[in-house]
Amino acid sequence: MTITENISLKEFTTFRIGGNARFFCTVKKEEEILEAFSFAQKNKLQVFVLGGGSNILISDNGFDGLVIKMEMKGIEFLPDESGNVRVTGAAGEDWDSFVGKCVEKELYGIETLSYIPGTVGAAPVQNIGAYGSEAKDTIDCVRAFDIKTGEFISISNLDCHFSYRDSMFKKNPGRYIVTSVTFILKKEGKAVSDYKDVRDYFSKKGIESPTLSQVRDAVIYIRQNKLPDVKLIGTAGSFFKNPFVTYEEAHALKAKFPEMPAYPVNDKVMKIPLGWIIDHICNYKGISKGEVGTYKNQALVLVNNGNATAEEVKQFAGEIISIVKEKTGIVVDPEVEYIG
Ligand code: NAP
């Protein structure tokens, strides 16, 4: 394993923003993590693990530590005694190809998570979710290297403390390096999603009971039309989390903005689509300030118009956070992680 110095991180992120890593290495197997870890310890360096770089905003000053680019590959399918299949993906596998392979094998459970950019290793960190399912619904356990103890451990679903776009990995940045994730997928199931976009897609096609691969195709089609192509436009996808509010707060907002959608999460809170608020209440959809803007088809997505800096993105995001607070009282949280 080679450790290099002063490597530009911009090219490793879908936002295409950020300065240099002081030290940089790629790891393809677990032993290399131990090597990287001992280098970081010896030199008293902070460690940052880079996957697909699709949910991060790296500082213009870069990262003054060791960046470990995760490139561990491999997928294993193991039928279990209850008729389900335990699928283990190495952390460096591309997430969407992983979903594609599971759908090809007719395994149910992650089909609506198609086309989310990133790696398998990043899926539990952010507890990725879309169109009615989240990674936590099918994750059995996560294998990780614990930087604090210097050991490889297996963490059960329960111990990952998953919640909406959150987990204990996200709450303890820099502590764990995920090396693989095991999912339990079903051989039989019903591939449905009652989310409006998915429902509309199938009703237009006159399909009542879509197959697994039809659901995957639908999600890919919807996402391709709503979100920018990361090969062409710098972006980290949804920049903010969709906020949860109490029923009282939701009703007060509905009285002011009757068209506003709101979805029950449980008997205490509702989820509000922030993209709708940024678009319809703040009138910020498709606008640009200098090199940063909101995407024309989805206001929750911030885009780099070409030469944006991390500072400009932070400033623009801060402006959106303030205007949402001023108009609705809602305090918005970024979904994208700031590094450096
Ligand atoms: P959307 O489908 O317009 O949904 C906007 C918001 O409304 C989300 O909070 C969504 O909840 C909620 N929602 C919509 N229909 C719902 C229903 N039938 N029941 C309950 N909640 C409902 O959002 P979008 O921006 O176009 O994104 C599409 C999907 O991709 C969403 O599920 C979104 O969360 C997901 N996504 C995930 C990531 C990620 O994991 N990093 C990034 C981008 C988008 P949920 O968020 O709980 O689904």
Coordinates of C-alpha atoms and ligand atoms in Angstrom, one line a residue:
M1 CA 0.0 0.0 0.0
T2 CA 1.4 3.4 -1.0
I3 CA 0.7 6.6 1.0
T4 CA 1.0 9.7 -1.1
E5 CA 1.0 13.4 -0.2
N6 CA -1.0 16.5 -1.2
I7 CA -3.6 14.8 -3.4
S8 CA -6.5 16.9 -4.7
L9 CA -9.7 15.6 -3.3
K10 CA -12.0 17.5 -5.7
E11 CA -11.9 14.6 -8.3
F12 CA -13.0 12.1 -5.7
T13 CA -16.3 13.9 -4.9
T14 CA -19.4 14.3 -7.0
F15 CA -19.6 18.0 -5.9
R16 CA -16.1 18.4 -7.5
I17 CA -15.2 20.8 -4.7
G18 CA -12.4 20.7 -2.1
G19 CA -8.7 21.2 -1.4
N20 CA -5.9 18.6 -0.9
A21 CA -5.5 15.7 1.4
R22 CA -2.2 15.9 3.3
F23 CA -1.9 12.1 3.0
F24 CA -3.8 9.8 0.8
C25 CA -4.0 6.0 0.3
T26 CA -6.4 3.4 -1.2
V27 CA -7.2 0.2 0.6
K28 CA -8.3 -3.0 -1.2
K29 CA -8.1 -5.5 1.8
E30 CA -8.5 -5.4 5.6
E31 CA -4.7 -5.8 6.2
E32 CA -4.1 -2.5 4.4
I33 CA -6.5 -0.8 6.8
L34 CA -4.2 -1.9 9.7
E35 CA -1.2 -0.4 7.8
A36 CA -3.0 2.9 7.2
F37 CA -4.1 2.9 10.8
S38 CA -0.6 2.5 12.2
F39 CA 0.7 5.2 9.8
A40 CA -2.0 7.6 11.1
Q41 CA -1.3 6.6 14.8
K42 CA 2.5 7.1 14.4
N43 CA 2.0 10.5 12.8
K44 CA -0.9 11.6 15.0
L45 CA -3.1 12.1 12.0
Q46 CA -6.9 12.3 11.8
V47 CA -8.4 9.8 9.4
F48 CA -11.2 10.3 6.9
V49 CA -12.7 7.4 4.9
L50 CA -13.8 8.3 1.4
G51 CA -16.3 6.1 -0.4
G52 CA -18.0 7.3 -3.5
G53 CA -17.7 11.0 -2.4
S54 CA -21.3 11.6 -3.1
N55 CA -22.6 13.0 0.2
I56 CA -19.7 15.3 1.3
L57 CA -18.5 18.9 1.0
I58 CA -14.8 19.1 1.4
S59 CA -13.3 22.3 2.7
D60 CA -11.4 24.5 0.3
N61 CA -8.4 24.0 2.6
G62 CA -8.6 20.2 2.2
F63 CA -8.1 17.7 4.9
D64 CA -5.0 17.9 7.2
G65 CA -4.8 14.2 7.9
L66 CA -4.9 10.8 6.2
V67 CA -7.7 10.2 3.6
I68 CA -8.3 6.5 3.1
K69 CA -10.1 5.7 -0.2
M70 CA -12.1 2.5 0.3
E71 CA -11.7 0.2 -2.7
M72 CA -12.5 -3.2 -1.1
K73 CA -14.6 -5.3 -3.6
G74 CA -16.6 -8.5 -3.6
I75 CA -20.2 -9.7 -3.2
E76 CA -21.3 -13.0 -1.6
F77 CA -24.7 -14.6 -1.7
L78 CA -25.5 -17.1 1.1
P79 CA -28.9 -18.7 1.4
D80 CA -30.0 -19.1 5.0
E81 CA -32.1 -21.7 6.7
S82 CA -35.3 -19.6 6.6
G83 CA -35.3 -19.3 2.8
N84 CA -33.9 -15.8 2.7
V85 CA -30.4 -14.9 1.3
R86 CA -27.7 -13.2 3.3
V87 CA -25.9 -10.9 0.8
T88 CA -22.6 -9.4 1.9
G89 CA -21.1 -6.5 -0.1
A90 CA -17.6 -5.2 0.4
A91 CA -17.5 -1.5 1.4
G92 CA -16.0 -0.3 -1.9
E93 CA -18.6 -1.9 -4.2
D94 CA -20.7 0.7 -6.1
W95 CA -24.1 0.8 -4.4
D96 CA -26.3 0.8 -7.5
S97 CA -24.5 -2.1 -9.2
F98 CA -24.9 -4.0 -5.9
V99 CA -28.7 -3.3 -6.0
G100 CA -28.7 -4.3 -9.7
K101 CA -27.1 -7.7 -8.9
C102 CA -29.6 -8.4 -6.1
V103 CA -32.5 -7.6 -8.3
E104 CA -31.1 -9.8 -11.1
K105 CA -31.1 -12.7 -8.6
E106 CA -34.7 -11.8 -7.8
L107 CA -34.0 -10.8 -4.2
Y108 CA -36.4 -8.3 -2.6
G109 CA -35.7 -5.5 -0.2
I110 CA -33.5 -2.9 -1.6
E111 CA -35.0 -2.4 -5.1
T112 CA -36.4 1.1 -4.3
L113 CA -32.9 2.2 -3.2
S114 CA -31.7 1.9 -6.9
Y115 CA -29.6 4.7 -8.4
I116 CA -28.6 6.3 -5.1
P117 CA -25.0 7.3 -5.8
G118 CA -22.2 6.1 -3.4
T119 CA -20.8 2.8 -2.2
V120 CA -22.1 -0.2 -0.2
G121 CA -20.0 1.0 2.8
A122 CA -21.7 4.4 2.9
A123 CA -25.2 2.9 2.9
P124 CA -25.4 2.2 6.7
V125 CA -23.5 5.4 7.6
Q126 CA -26.3 7.6 6.3
N127 CA -29.0 4.9 6.5
I128 CA -29.8 5.7 2.8
G129 CA -33.5 5.5 2.0
A130 CA -35.9 6.1 -0.9
Y131 CA -39.5 5.5 -1.9
G132 CA -40.5 3.7 1.3
S133 CA -37.5 1.6 2.3
E134 CA -34.3 2.4 4.2
A135 CA -31.0 0.4 4.4
K136 CA -31.8 -0.3 8.0
D137 CA -34.9 -2.4 7.0
T138 CA -32.7 -5.1 5.4
I139 CA -29.2 -4.7 7.1
D140 CA -28.3 -7.7 9.3
C141 CA -24.9 -6.5 10.4
V142 CA -22.0 -4.2 9.6
R143 CA -18.3 -5.2 9.7
A144 CA -16.1 -2.3 10.6
F145 CA -12.6 -1.4 11.9
D146 CA -12.9 0.4 15.2
I147 CA -10.2 3.1 15.2
K148 CA -10.5 3.6 19.0
T149 CA -9.7 -0.1 19.9
G150 CA -7.8 -1.1 16.7
E151 CA -10.0 -4.1 16.2
F152 CA -12.4 -5.4 13.5
I153 CA -15.9 -5.9 14.8
S154 CA -19.3 -7.0 13.7
I155 CA -22.1 -4.6 14.7
S156 CA -25.7 -5.8 14.7
N157 CA -28.5 -3.8 13.2
L158 CA -29.8 -2.8 16.6
D159 CA -26.4 -1.6 17.7
C160 CA -26.1 0.6 14.6
H161 CA -28.8 2.9 16.2
F162 CA -30.3 3.7 12.8
S163 CA -32.7 6.6 12.4
Y164 CA -33.8 8.8 9.5
R165 CA -30.6 9.3 7.4
D166 CA -28.6 8.7 10.6
S167 CA -26.7 6.0 12.5
M168 CA -24.1 5.7 15.2
F169 CA -21.4 5.7 12.4
K170 CA -22.5 9.2 11.5
K171 CA -22.7 10.3 15.2
N172 CA -19.1 9.1 15.8
P173 CA -17.3 10.6 12.7
G174 CA -13.8 9.2 12.3
R175 CA -14.3 6.3 14.7
Y176 CA -15.3 3.4 12.4
I177 CA -14.2 2.2 9.0
V178 CA -17.0 0.1 7.5
T179 CA -15.4 -2.8 5.5
S180 CA -18.6 -4.8 4.5
V181 CA -22.3 -4.8 5.0
T182 CA -24.6 -7.9 5.2
F183 CA -28.2 -7.6 4.1
I184 CA -31.0 -10.2 4.5
L185 CA -33.0 -10.2 1.3
K186 CA -36.1 -12.2 0.6
K187 CA -36.6 -14.6 -2.2
E188 CA -40.3 -13.9 -2.3
G189 CA -42.1 -10.6 -1.8
K190 CA -44.1 -7.9 -3.4
A191 CA -42.3 -5.1 -5.2
V192 CA -44.4 -2.0 -4.5
S193 CA -44.0 1.5 -3.5
D194 CA -46.9 3.8 -2.8
Y195 CA -44.8 7.0 -3.3
K196 CA -46.6 9.4 -5.7
D197 CA -43.8 9.5 -8.3
V198 CA -43.6 5.6 -8.4
R199 CA -47.4 5.3 -8.4
D200 CA -47.8 7.8 -11.2
Y201 CA -45.1 6.0 -13.2
F202 CA -47.0 2.7 -13.1
S203 CA -50.5 4.1 -13.5
K204 CA -49.3 5.8 -16.7
K205 CA -48.0 2.5 -18.0
G206 CA -51.1 0.6 -16.8
I207 CA -49.1 -1.7 -14.6
E208 CA -50.9 -2.9 -11.4
S209 CA -48.4 -5.3 -9.9
P210 CA -45.0 -4.4 -11.0
T211 CA -42.1 -6.9 -10.9
L212 CA -38.9 -6.4 -9.0
S213 CA -37.0 -5.2 -12.0
Q214 CA -39.9 -3.0 -13.1
V215 CA -39.7 -1.2 -9.8
R216 CA -35.9 -0.8 -10.2
D217 CA -36.4 0.6 -13.7
A218 CA -39.1 3.0 -12.5
V219 CA -36.9 4.3 -9.7
I220 CA -34.0 4.8 -12.1
Y221 CA -36.2 6.6 -14.6
I222 CA -37.7 8.9 -11.9
R223 CA -34.3 9.7 -10.4
Q224 CA -32.7 10.3 -13.8
N225 CA -35.4 12.8 -14.6
K226 CA -35.5 14.6 -11.3
L227 CA -31.8 14.7 -10.3
P228 CA -28.8 16.0 -12.1
D229 CA -26.4 13.6 -13.7
V230 CA -23.3 13.6 -11.5
K231 CA -21.2 12.9 -14.5
L232 CA -22.2 16.2 -16.0
I233 CA -23.0 18.5 -13.0
G234 CA -21.3 18.8 -9.6
T235 CA -23.7 18.0 -6.8
A236 CA -24.0 16.0 -3.6
G237 CA -27.7 15.2 -4.2
S238 CA -30.2 16.3 -1.5
F239 CA -28.3 18.8 0.5
F240 CA -30.7 19.0 3.4
K241 CA -32.7 16.4 5.4
N242 CA -36.5 16.5 5.1
P243 CA -37.6 17.9 8.5
F244 CA -39.8 16.3 11.0
V245 CA -42.4 18.5 12.8
T246 CA -45.1 17.9 15.4
Y247 CA -48.7 17.5 14.3
E248 CA -49.5 21.0 15.8
E249 CA -46.7 22.6 13.9
A250 CA -47.8 20.8 10.7
H251 CA -51.4 21.9 11.1
A252 CA -50.3 25.5 11.8
L253 CA -48.2 25.4 8.6
K254 CA -51.0 23.8 6.6
A255 CA -53.3 26.7 7.7
K256 CA -50.8 29.1 6.1
F257 CA -49.8 26.9 3.1
P258 CA -52.8 24.6 2.4
E259 CA -51.1 22.9 -0.6
M260 CA -48.0 21.8 1.5
P261 CA -47.6 18.0 1.6
A262 CA -47.0 16.4 5.0
Y263 CA -46.6 12.7 5.8
P264 CA -47.2 11.0 9.2
V265 CA -44.1 9.4 10.6
N266 CA -45.7 8.2 13.8
D267 CA -48.5 9.5 16.1
K268 CA -46.3 12.4 17.2
V269 CA -44.5 13.8 14.2
M270 CA -44.9 14.4 10.5
K271 CA -42.4 14.7 7.7
I272 CA -42.4 17.7 5.4
P273 CA -40.8 17.7 1.9
L274 CA -38.2 20.5 2.2
G275 CA -37.9 20.6 -1.6
W276 CA -41.5 21.8 -1.7
I277 CA -40.9 24.5 0.9
I278 CA -37.7 25.8 -0.8
D279 CA -39.6 25.8 -4.1
H280 CA -43.1 27.0 -3.2
I281 CA -42.6 29.1 -0.1
C282 CA -39.1 30.4 -0.6
N283 CA -39.1 30.6 -4.4
Y284 CA -35.6 29.3 -4.5
K285 CA -36.0 26.5 -7.1
G286 CA -33.6 26.7 -10.0
I287 CA -31.9 29.9 -8.8
S288 CA -28.2 30.6 -8.7
K289 CA -26.0 32.8 -6.6
G290 CA -22.6 33.0 -8.3
E291 CA -21.3 29.5 -8.9
V292 CA -23.9 27.7 -6.6
G293 CA -27.6 27.1 -7.2
T294 CA -30.6 24.9 -6.5
Y295 CA -31.3 22.3 -9.2
K296 CA -34.1 23.2 -11.7
N297 CA -36.1 20.0 -11.2
Q298 CA -35.5 19.5 -7.4
A299 CA -34.9 22.5 -5.0
L300 CA -33.5 20.2 -2.3
V301 CA -30.4 19.6 -4.5
L302 CA -27.6 22.1 -4.6
V303 CA -25.4 22.3 -7.7
N304 CA -21.9 23.5 -8.5
N305 CA -22.3 25.6 -11.6
G306 CA -18.6 25.0 -12.5
N307 CA -16.2 26.7 -10.1
A308 CA -18.0 26.8 -6.8
T309 CA -15.9 26.8 -3.6
A310 CA -17.0 25.1 -0.4
E311 CA -17.3 28.5 1.3
E312 CA -19.8 29.6 -1.4
V313 CA -21.8 26.4 -1.0
K314 CA -21.9 26.9 2.8
Q315 CA -23.0 30.5 2.4
F316 CA -25.8 29.6 0.0
A317 CA -26.9 26.7 2.2
G318 CA -26.9 29.0 5.2
E319 CA -29.0 31.5 3.2
I320 CA -31.6 28.7 2.5
I321 CA -31.5 27.6 6.2
S322 CA -32.3 31.2 7.3
I323 CA -35.1 31.8 4.8
V324 CA -36.8 28.5 5.6
K325 CA -36.6 29.4 9.4
E326 CA -37.9 32.9 8.8
K327 CA -40.8 31.7 6.7
T328 CA -41.8 28.5 8.4
G329 CA -40.0 28.4 11.8
I330 CA -38.4 25.0 10.7
V331 CA -34.8 24.5 11.6
V332 CA -33.1 22.6 8.7
D333 CA -30.3 20.2 9.0
P334 CA -27.8 19.5 6.2
E335 CA -27.7 15.9 5.0
V336 CA -24.3 16.5 3.4
E337 CA -21.3 16.1 5.7
Y338 CA -18.7 18.9 5.9
I339 CA -15.1 17.6 5.9
G340 CA -12.0 19.6 6.9
Ligands
NAP1 P1 -40.2 13.0 -2.7 O1 -40.5 11.6 -3.3 O2 -40.9 14.1 -3.4 O3 -40.5 13.0 -1.2 C1 -40.3 14.2 -0.4 C2 -40.5 13.9 1.0 O4 -41.8 13.4 1.2 C3 -39.6 12.9 1.7 O5 -39.4 13.3 3.0 C4 -40.4 11.6 1.6 O6 -40.0 10.8 2.7 C5 -41.8 12.1 1.8 N1 -42.8 11.3 1.2 C6 -43.2 11.3 -0.1 N2 -44.2 10.4 -0.4 C7 -44.3 9.8 0.8 C8 -45.2 8.7 1.2 N3 -46.1 8.1 0.3 N4 -45.1 8.3 2.5 C9 -44.3 8.8 3.3 N5 -43.4 9.8 3.0 C10 -43.5 10.3 1.8 O7 -38.6 13.2 -2.6 P2 -37.5 13.3 -3.7 O8 -36.6 14.4 -3.2 O9 -38.0 13.2 -5.1 O10 -36.7 11.9 -3.3 C11 -37.2 10.7 -3.7 C12 -36.8 9.7 -2.7 O11 -35.4 9.5 -2.7 C13 -37.3 10.0 -1.3 O12 -37.7 8.9 -0.6 C14 -36.0 10.6 -0.7 O13 -35.9 10.4 0.7 C15 -35.0 9.7 -1.4 N6 -33.6 10.3 -1.4 C16 -32.7 9.6 -0.6 C17 -31.4 10.1 -0.5 C18 -30.4 9.4 0.4 O14 -30.7 8.4 1.0 N7 -29.2 10.0 0.5 C19 -31.0 11.2 -1.3 C20 -32.0 11.8 -2.1 C21 -33.3 11.3 -2.1 P3 -38.7 9.9 2.7 O15 -37.5 10.8 2.6 O16 -38.7 9.2 4.1 O17 -38.8 8.9 1.6

